[in-house]
Amino acid sequence: MVTQQKQVRDLQEGGYVMMDGAACKITHYSTAKPGKHGSAKARVEGKGVFDDKKRSFSQPVDAKIRVPIIERKQGQVISVESDSVAQVMDLDTYETITISTPSDADLSPEDSIEYLEMEGQRKII
Amino acid sequence: MFPGASAPREDAEYVVVGAPLDVSTSFQPGTRFGPDRIRTFAETFDDYDGRTDLHFSDLAVHDQGDIHTWNDVPDYIKHLSGVLRDVAWDDAVPLLLGGEHTVSAAGVRATDPDLFVTIDAHLDLREAYDGDEWSHACVTRRVLETAEEAIVVGARTGSEAEWERAAAGDVTVVPPEEVGGWLRAIADGERDPFSRKSTYLSVDIDGADPAFAPGTGTMEPFGLTSREMCGVVRAVAPHSIGCDVVEVNDRDDGQAAALGGKLLRAFVYERAAAQQDR
């Protein structure tokens, strides 16, 4: 999996982090100030980018953590196959891909969309 | 450790978290000692509850210890709410030990209830107190930014602006002299304020008459008896997704802490018994 290493202190809300092997978007980041002894700890909550599952962890702020490299791509809808699946052409590579669509999306052919891609997993945003 | 709270975290159905925040207490400080006072004065309580036929140590309660505090209150509340959200995500019930009343905002953010029920002498509906919107005198106002409705049981004092705010449709005030009737109406089925509403219960120990709980920061006479408070806790517990006991300090001989600890146990017994009946 394409990831890079960071320290927990460098994470921020809205960014990405690996939790339990899944790429997650950080929804909540807070640090506990240390007492007289001990080191500061961070608490991170996230939501799976591709599975929407909520996850969280607490780690010392100087712990190392993996951050996924997620590509943000542009595409154009070619056809809408059903309420949950669409054919999309990537506007960089002109490759045609099948992608599942969010339940609240109202897509039509020729719509321009943005999507996230990581190791064959894709999600329209 | 809270006596009997010996379950491992991963098996817990109730998780005790101490939040010894003591920043905005406006008169007598000491809520930083609240969690440990409550733990200490709960040590003498029997594990067995005859009313529900339950043993506290069988009810999967875990004590996670205290979340160390610092002076940046919004930052601390954010962190504490995250810790409590972990508890809620595990389908366990957070049992928060204050600390000043401000910490209830974290419990409410973590559990996101429809209804906030608080036993409190004060309305705590100020927009800000001494310019501080995170003062303990503003907690119900802060909570109403998350919960849809609040019931303040035992309230007997507030500023003119707070009473005006309390007259709005999302706030119900049950004054001390009406608590008995309110509880009877619930028991008789004439009133059901919790119906189909997820509820968070906050017990500010100053809701009690100071004769029962002098160890609190801002004592207010003409309050509830400890038995009335227990009645409220028992009525609300079966509907609750979180609970706290706050504003206990160390300025008495343990009366406030003993009452707080006993009410917390009553909450757990009553809720557990209701779960078993379902």
Coordinates of C-alpha atoms in Angstrom, one line a residue:
Chain A
M1 CA 0.0 0.0 0.0
V2 CA 1.3 3.5 -0.9
T3 CA 1.8 5.2 2.4
Q4 CA 4.2 7.7 4.0
Q5 CA 5.4 7.9 7.5
K6 CA 4.6 10.9 9.7
Q7 CA 4.5 11.7 13.4
V8 CA 1.2 11.8 15.1
R9 CA 1.7 15.4 16.0
D10 CA 1.7 16.3 12.3
L11 CA -1.8 15.0 11.6
Q12 CA -4.7 17.4 11.3
E13 CA -8.4 17.3 10.8
G14 CA -9.4 16.9 7.2
G15 CA -6.2 14.9 6.5
Y16 CA -5.8 11.2 6.0
V17 CA -4.3 8.5 8.2
M18 CA -4.2 4.7 8.2
M19 CA -6.3 3.1 11.0
D20 CA -6.6 -0.7 11.4
G21 CA -5.2 -1.1 7.9
A22 CA -7.8 1.2 6.3
A23 CA -7.4 4.7 4.9
C24 CA -9.4 7.1 7.0
K25 CA -10.1 10.8 6.8
I26 CA -9.5 12.5 10.1
T27 CA -12.7 14.0 11.6
H28 CA -11.4 14.9 15.1
Y29 CA -7.9 15.5 16.4
S30 CA -7.1 16.6 19.9
T31 CA -4.1 16.4 22.2
A32 CA -4.1 15.8 25.9
K33 CA -1.6 18.1 27.6
P34 CA 0.8 16.1 29.7
G35 CA 0.7 16.2 33.4
K36 CA 3.9 16.8 35.4
H37 CA 5.1 13.5 34.1
G38 CA 4.4 11.6 30.9
S39 CA 4.2 12.7 27.4
A40 CA 1.4 14.5 25.4
K41 CA -1.0 12.1 23.8
A42 CA -3.1 12.7 20.7
R43 CA -6.5 11.3 20.1
V44 CA -7.5 10.8 16.5
E45 CA -10.9 9.9 15.1
G46 CA -11.5 9.1 11.5
K47 CA -13.9 7.7 9.0
G48 CA -12.9 5.1 6.4
V49 CA -12.5 6.8 3.1
F50 CA -13.8 3.8 1.2
D51 CA -16.0 2.0 3.9
D52 CA -17.3 5.0 5.9
K53 CA -16.5 3.1 9.1
K54 CA -15.6 5.1 12.2
R55 CA -12.3 4.4 13.9
S56 CA -10.1 6.1 16.5
F57 CA -6.8 5.7 18.3
S58 CA -4.7 7.4 21.0
Q59 CA -0.9 7.6 20.6
P60 CA 1.9 9.7 22.0
V61 CA 2.4 12.7 19.7
D62 CA 5.9 11.6 18.8
A63 CA 4.7 8.1 17.7
K64 CA 5.1 7.3 14.0
I65 CA 2.1 6.6 11.9
R66 CA 1.4 5.7 8.3
V67 CA -0.5 8.1 6.1
P68 CA -2.0 6.9 2.9
I69 CA -1.3 8.6 -0.4
I70 CA -4.7 9.1 -2.0
E71 CA -4.9 10.5 -5.5
R72 CA -7.6 13.1 -6.2
K73 CA -8.7 12.8 -9.8
Q74 CA -11.0 14.4 -12.3
G75 CA -13.5 12.4 -14.3
Q76 CA -16.5 12.7 -16.6
V77 CA -19.6 10.6 -16.3
I78 CA -20.2 8.5 -19.5
S79 CA -23.2 6.6 -18.4
V80 CA -25.2 6.0 -15.3
E81 CA -25.9 2.3 -15.0
S82 CA -28.0 2.3 -11.9
D83 CA -28.7 4.3 -8.7
S84 CA -25.4 3.1 -7.3
V85 CA -23.0 2.5 -10.3
A86 CA -21.7 4.8 -13.0
Q87 CA -19.2 4.6 -15.9
V88 CA -16.6 7.4 -15.6
M89 CA -13.8 8.4 -17.9
D90 CA -10.7 9.6 -16.2
L91 CA -9.8 13.0 -17.7
D92 CA -6.0 12.4 -17.4
T93 CA -5.7 9.0 -18.8
Y94 CA -9.0 8.7 -20.7
E95 CA -9.4 5.3 -19.1
T96 CA -13.0 4.2 -18.5
I97 CA -13.8 2.9 -15.0
T98 CA -16.8 1.7 -13.2
I99 CA -17.4 3.4 -9.9
S100 CA -20.0 3.2 -7.2
T101 CA -21.9 6.4 -6.6
P102 CA -22.9 7.9 -3.3
S103 CA -26.6 7.6 -2.5
D104 CA -27.1 11.3 -2.5
A105 CA -25.5 11.9 -5.8
D106 CA -27.6 12.8 -8.8
L107 CA -25.4 12.1 -11.8
S108 CA -26.0 12.5 -15.5
P109 CA -23.9 11.7 -18.5
E110 CA -21.2 14.4 -19.2
D111 CA -21.2 15.6 -15.5
S112 CA -17.7 16.4 -14.3
I113 CA -16.8 14.8 -11.1
E114 CA -13.9 14.4 -8.7
Y115 CA -12.9 11.1 -7.2
L116 CA -10.4 9.6 -4.8
E117 CA -8.3 6.6 -5.8
M118 CA -6.0 4.4 -3.8
E119 CA -4.9 1.0 -5.0
G120 CA -7.9 0.3 -7.1
Q121 CA -10.4 1.7 -4.5
R122 CA -12.3 4.7 -5.7
K123 CA -14.9 7.0 -4.3
I124 CA -16.7 10.0 -5.8
I125 CA -16.5 13.1 -3.7
Chain B
M1 CA -10.9 2.8 41.0
F2 CA -14.5 3.3 41.6
P3 CA -15.5 0.4 43.9
G4 CA -16.8 -2.6 41.9
A5 CA -15.7 -1.1 38.6
S6 CA -13.4 -3.9 37.8
A7 CA -14.5 -5.1 34.4
P8 CA -11.9 -5.0 31.6
R9 CA -12.4 -2.1 29.2
E10 CA -13.2 -4.3 26.2
D11 CA -16.0 -6.0 28.1
A12 CA -17.4 -2.9 29.8
E13 CA -21.0 -1.8 29.4
Y14 CA -20.3 1.2 31.6
V15 CA -17.1 3.2 31.7
V16 CA -16.2 5.6 34.5
V17 CA -14.1 8.6 33.4
G18 CA -12.9 11.2 35.8
A19 CA -12.7 14.8 34.6
P20 CA -11.4 16.9 37.5
L21 CA -11.8 20.3 35.7
D22 CA -11.6 23.2 38.2
V23 CA -11.1 26.3 36.1
S24 CA -14.3 28.4 36.2
T25 CA -15.7 27.5 39.6
S26 CA -17.0 30.9 40.7
F27 CA -17.1 30.7 44.5
Q28 CA -15.5 27.8 46.4
P29 CA -13.1 25.7 44.2
G30 CA -12.2 22.1 44.8
T31 CA -13.9 20.2 42.0
R32 CA -10.5 19.0 41.0
F33 CA -10.8 16.6 43.9
G34 CA -14.3 15.5 42.9
P35 CA -13.6 12.2 41.1
D36 CA -11.4 10.9 43.8
R37 CA -13.7 12.0 46.6
I38 CA -16.6 10.2 44.9
R39 CA -14.4 7.0 44.5
T40 CA -13.3 7.2 48.1
F41 CA -16.7 7.7 49.7
A42 CA -18.2 5.0 47.6
E43 CA -15.9 2.5 49.2
T44 CA -18.3 1.7 52.0
F45 CA -21.3 0.9 49.8
D46 CA -22.5 -2.7 49.6
D47 CA -21.9 -4.4 46.3
Y48 CA -25.4 -5.9 46.4
D49 CA -28.5 -3.8 45.7
G50 CA -31.7 -5.3 47.3
R51 CA -34.0 -3.2 45.2
T52 CA -32.9 -4.6 41.9
D53 CA -31.3 -7.8 43.2
L54 CA -28.1 -7.0 41.4
H55 CA -24.4 -6.9 42.3
F56 CA -22.6 -3.8 41.1
S57 CA -19.4 -5.8 40.3
D58 CA -21.4 -8.0 38.0
L59 CA -22.6 -5.1 35.8
A60 CA -19.5 -4.7 33.7
V61 CA -18.3 -1.4 34.9
H62 CA -14.8 -0.2 34.1
D63 CA -13.0 2.7 35.6
Q64 CA -10.7 4.4 33.0
G65 CA -9.2 6.8 35.6
D66 CA -9.0 10.6 35.1
I67 CA -8.4 12.7 32.0
H68 CA -5.7 15.1 33.2
T69 CA -7.0 18.7 32.8
W70 CA -5.5 21.9 31.6
N71 CA -6.6 25.5 31.5
D72 CA -7.8 25.8 27.9
V73 CA -11.4 24.6 28.6
P74 CA -12.7 24.4 25.0
D75 CA -9.6 22.4 24.1
Y76 CA -10.1 20.1 27.1
I77 CA -13.8 19.6 26.4
K78 CA -12.9 18.7 22.8
H79 CA -10.4 16.1 24.0
L80 CA -12.7 14.7 26.7
S81 CA -15.6 14.4 24.3
G82 CA -13.4 12.3 22.0
V83 CA -12.4 10.0 24.9
L84 CA -16.1 9.6 25.8
R85 CA -17.1 9.1 22.1
D86 CA -14.8 6.1 22.1
V87 CA -16.9 4.7 25.0
A88 CA -20.2 5.4 23.2
W89 CA -18.9 3.9 19.9
D90 CA -18.2 0.7 21.9
D91 CA -21.9 0.7 22.9
A92 CA -21.0 1.4 26.5
V93 CA -22.5 4.1 28.7
P94 CA -20.1 6.8 29.8
L95 CA -20.2 7.6 33.5
L96 CA -18.5 10.9 33.9
L97 CA -17.2 12.2 37.3
G98 CA -16.7 15.9 37.5
G99 CA -15.1 18.3 37.9
E100 CA -17.1 21.4 37.3
H101 CA -20.4 21.2 35.4
T102 CA -18.7 22.3 32.2
V103 CA -17.6 18.7 31.6
S104 CA -21.2 17.7 30.9
A105 CA -20.8 19.4 27.5
A106 CA -18.3 16.7 26.6
G107 CA -20.6 13.9 27.7
V108 CA -23.4 15.4 25.6
R109 CA -21.2 15.9 22.5
A110 CA -20.0 12.3 22.8
T111 CA -23.4 10.8 23.1
D112 CA -25.5 13.3 21.0
P113 CA -28.8 12.8 22.9
D114 CA -32.1 14.3 22.0
L115 CA -32.8 15.3 25.6
F116 CA -30.6 16.6 28.4
V117 CA -32.0 16.1 31.9
T118 CA -30.1 17.8 34.6
I119 CA -30.6 18.0 38.3
D120 CA -29.3 21.5 39.2
A121 CA -30.0 24.4 41.5
H122 CA -29.0 26.8 38.8
L123 CA -30.4 27.2 35.3
D124 CA -26.9 27.4 33.8
L125 CA -28.4 29.1 30.8
R126 CA -26.2 32.1 30.6
E127 CA -24.7 32.9 27.2
A128 CA -21.5 33.8 29.1
Y129 CA -20.4 34.5 32.7
D130 CA -17.7 37.1 33.3
G131 CA -17.1 37.0 29.6
D132 CA -16.5 33.2 29.6
E133 CA -18.9 31.2 27.6
W134 CA -17.3 28.0 28.9
S135 CA -18.0 28.9 32.5
H136 CA -19.8 26.3 34.5
A137 CA -22.7 28.8 34.7
C138 CA -23.3 28.4 31.0
V139 CA -23.3 24.6 30.6
T140 CA -27.0 24.0 29.8
R141 CA -26.8 26.8 27.2
R142 CA -23.7 25.1 25.6
V143 CA -25.4 21.7 25.8
L144 CA -28.5 23.0 23.9
E145 CA -26.2 23.6 21.0
T146 CA -26.1 19.8 20.7
A147 CA -29.2 18.4 22.4
E148 CA -32.7 19.5 21.2
E149 CA -34.3 19.9 24.6
A150 CA -33.4 20.3 28.3
I151 CA -35.2 19.6 31.5
V152 CA -33.7 21.3 34.6
V153 CA -34.9 19.5 37.7
G154 CA -34.6 21.3 41.0
A155 CA -33.7 24.7 39.5
R156 CA -34.4 27.6 41.9
T157 CA -32.2 30.4 40.8
G158 CA -30.9 32.2 37.7
S159 CA -30.5 35.7 36.3
E160 CA -33.5 37.5 34.7
A161 CA -32.1 36.7 31.2
E162 CA -31.7 33.0 32.1
W163 CA -35.4 32.8 33.2
E164 CA -36.4 34.4 29.9
R165 CA -34.3 31.8 28.1
A166 CA -35.9 29.1 30.2
A167 CA -39.3 30.1 29.0
A168 CA -38.5 29.0 25.5
G169 CA -40.1 25.8 24.2
D170 CA -36.9 23.7 24.4
V171 CA -36.4 24.2 28.1
T172 CA -38.5 22.7 30.9
V173 CA -37.9 23.8 34.5
V174 CA -39.1 21.5 37.3
P175 CA -38.8 23.6 40.5
P176 CA -37.9 21.7 43.7
E177 CA -41.5 21.9 45.2
E178 CA -42.9 20.2 42.0
V179 CA -40.4 17.4 41.7
G180 CA -42.4 14.9 43.8
G181 CA -45.5 15.5 41.6
W182 CA -43.5 15.3 38.5
L183 CA -42.1 12.0 39.5
R184 CA -45.5 10.7 40.4
A185 CA -46.9 11.7 37.1
I186 CA -44.1 9.8 35.3
A187 CA -44.7 6.7 37.5
D188 CA -48.4 6.8 36.8
G189 CA -47.9 7.2 33.1
E190 CA -49.5 10.6 33.0
R191 CA -46.3 12.1 31.8
D192 CA -43.6 10.6 29.7
P193 CA -40.9 13.2 28.9
F194 CA -38.4 10.5 27.8
S195 CA -40.5 8.7 25.3
R196 CA -38.5 7.7 22.3
K197 CA -35.9 10.3 23.1
S198 CA -32.3 9.4 23.7
T199 CA -31.5 11.1 27.0
Y200 CA -28.3 12.2 28.8
L201 CA -28.5 12.6 32.6
S202 CA -26.4 15.1 34.5
V203 CA -26.4 15.3 38.2
D204 CA -25.1 18.6 39.6
I205 CA -24.7 17.8 43.2
D206 CA -25.8 21.4 44.1
G207 CA -29.3 20.4 43.1
A208 CA -29.5 18.9 46.5
D209 CA -30.2 21.1 49.5
P210 CA -26.9 22.2 51.0
A211 CA -27.9 20.3 54.1
F212 CA -27.4 17.1 52.2
A213 CA -24.4 18.1 50.1
P214 CA -22.4 21.0 51.4
G215 CA -19.3 20.0 49.5
T216 CA -20.0 22.0 46.4
G217 CA -18.9 25.3 45.0
T218 CA -22.1 27.4 44.9
M219 CA -24.6 26.2 47.5
E220 CA -28.2 27.2 47.0
P221 CA -30.7 26.6 49.8
F222 CA -34.3 25.2 49.5
G223 CA -33.1 22.3 47.3
L224 CA -34.0 18.7 46.7
T225 CA -33.7 15.9 49.3
S226 CA -31.3 13.2 48.5
R227 CA -34.2 10.8 48.2
E228 CA -35.9 13.0 45.6
M229 CA -32.7 13.1 43.7
C230 CA -32.5 9.3 43.7
G231 CA -36.1 9.2 42.4
V232 CA -35.1 11.4 39.5
V233 CA -32.1 9.3 38.7
R234 CA -34.1 6.1 38.8
A235 CA -36.8 7.6 36.6
V236 CA -34.3 8.8 34.0
A237 CA -31.7 6.0 34.1
P238 CA -33.5 3.4 31.9
H239 CA -33.7 5.9 29.0
S240 CA -30.2 7.3 29.4
I241 CA -27.2 6.8 27.1
G242 CA -24.8 8.7 29.4
C243 CA -24.6 10.1 32.9
D244 CA -22.4 12.4 35.0
V245 CA -22.1 13.5 38.6
V246 CA -20.5 16.9 38.8
E247 CA -19.6 19.8 41.1
V248 CA -18.5 17.7 44.1
N249 CA -15.6 19.3 45.9
D250 CA -13.7 18.6 49.1
R251 CA -15.2 21.2 51.4
D252 CA -17.3 18.9 53.6
D253 CA -16.9 15.7 55.4
G254 CA -17.8 13.6 52.4
Q255 CA -21.5 14.2 52.3
A256 CA -21.6 15.5 48.7
A257 CA -19.2 12.8 47.5
A258 CA -21.1 10.0 49.2
L259 CA -24.4 11.2 47.7
G260 CA -22.8 11.5 44.3
G261 CA -21.4 8.1 44.4
K262 CA -24.6 6.6 45.6
L263 CA -26.6 8.3 42.8
L264 CA -24.1 7.0 40.2
R265 CA -24.6 3.5 41.5
A266 CA -28.4 3.9 41.6
F267 CA -28.1 5.0 37.9
V268 CA -26.2 1.8 37.0
Y269 CA -28.5 -0.6 39.0
E270 CA -31.7 0.9 37.6
R271 CA -30.5 1.0 34.0
A272 CA -29.1 -2.5 34.2
A273 CA -32.3 -3.8 35.7
A274 CA -34.4 -2.1 33.0
Q275 CA -32.1 -3.6 30.3
Q276 CA -32.7 -7.1 31.8
D277 CA -36.4 -6.6 31.7
R278 CA -36.4 -5.7 28.0

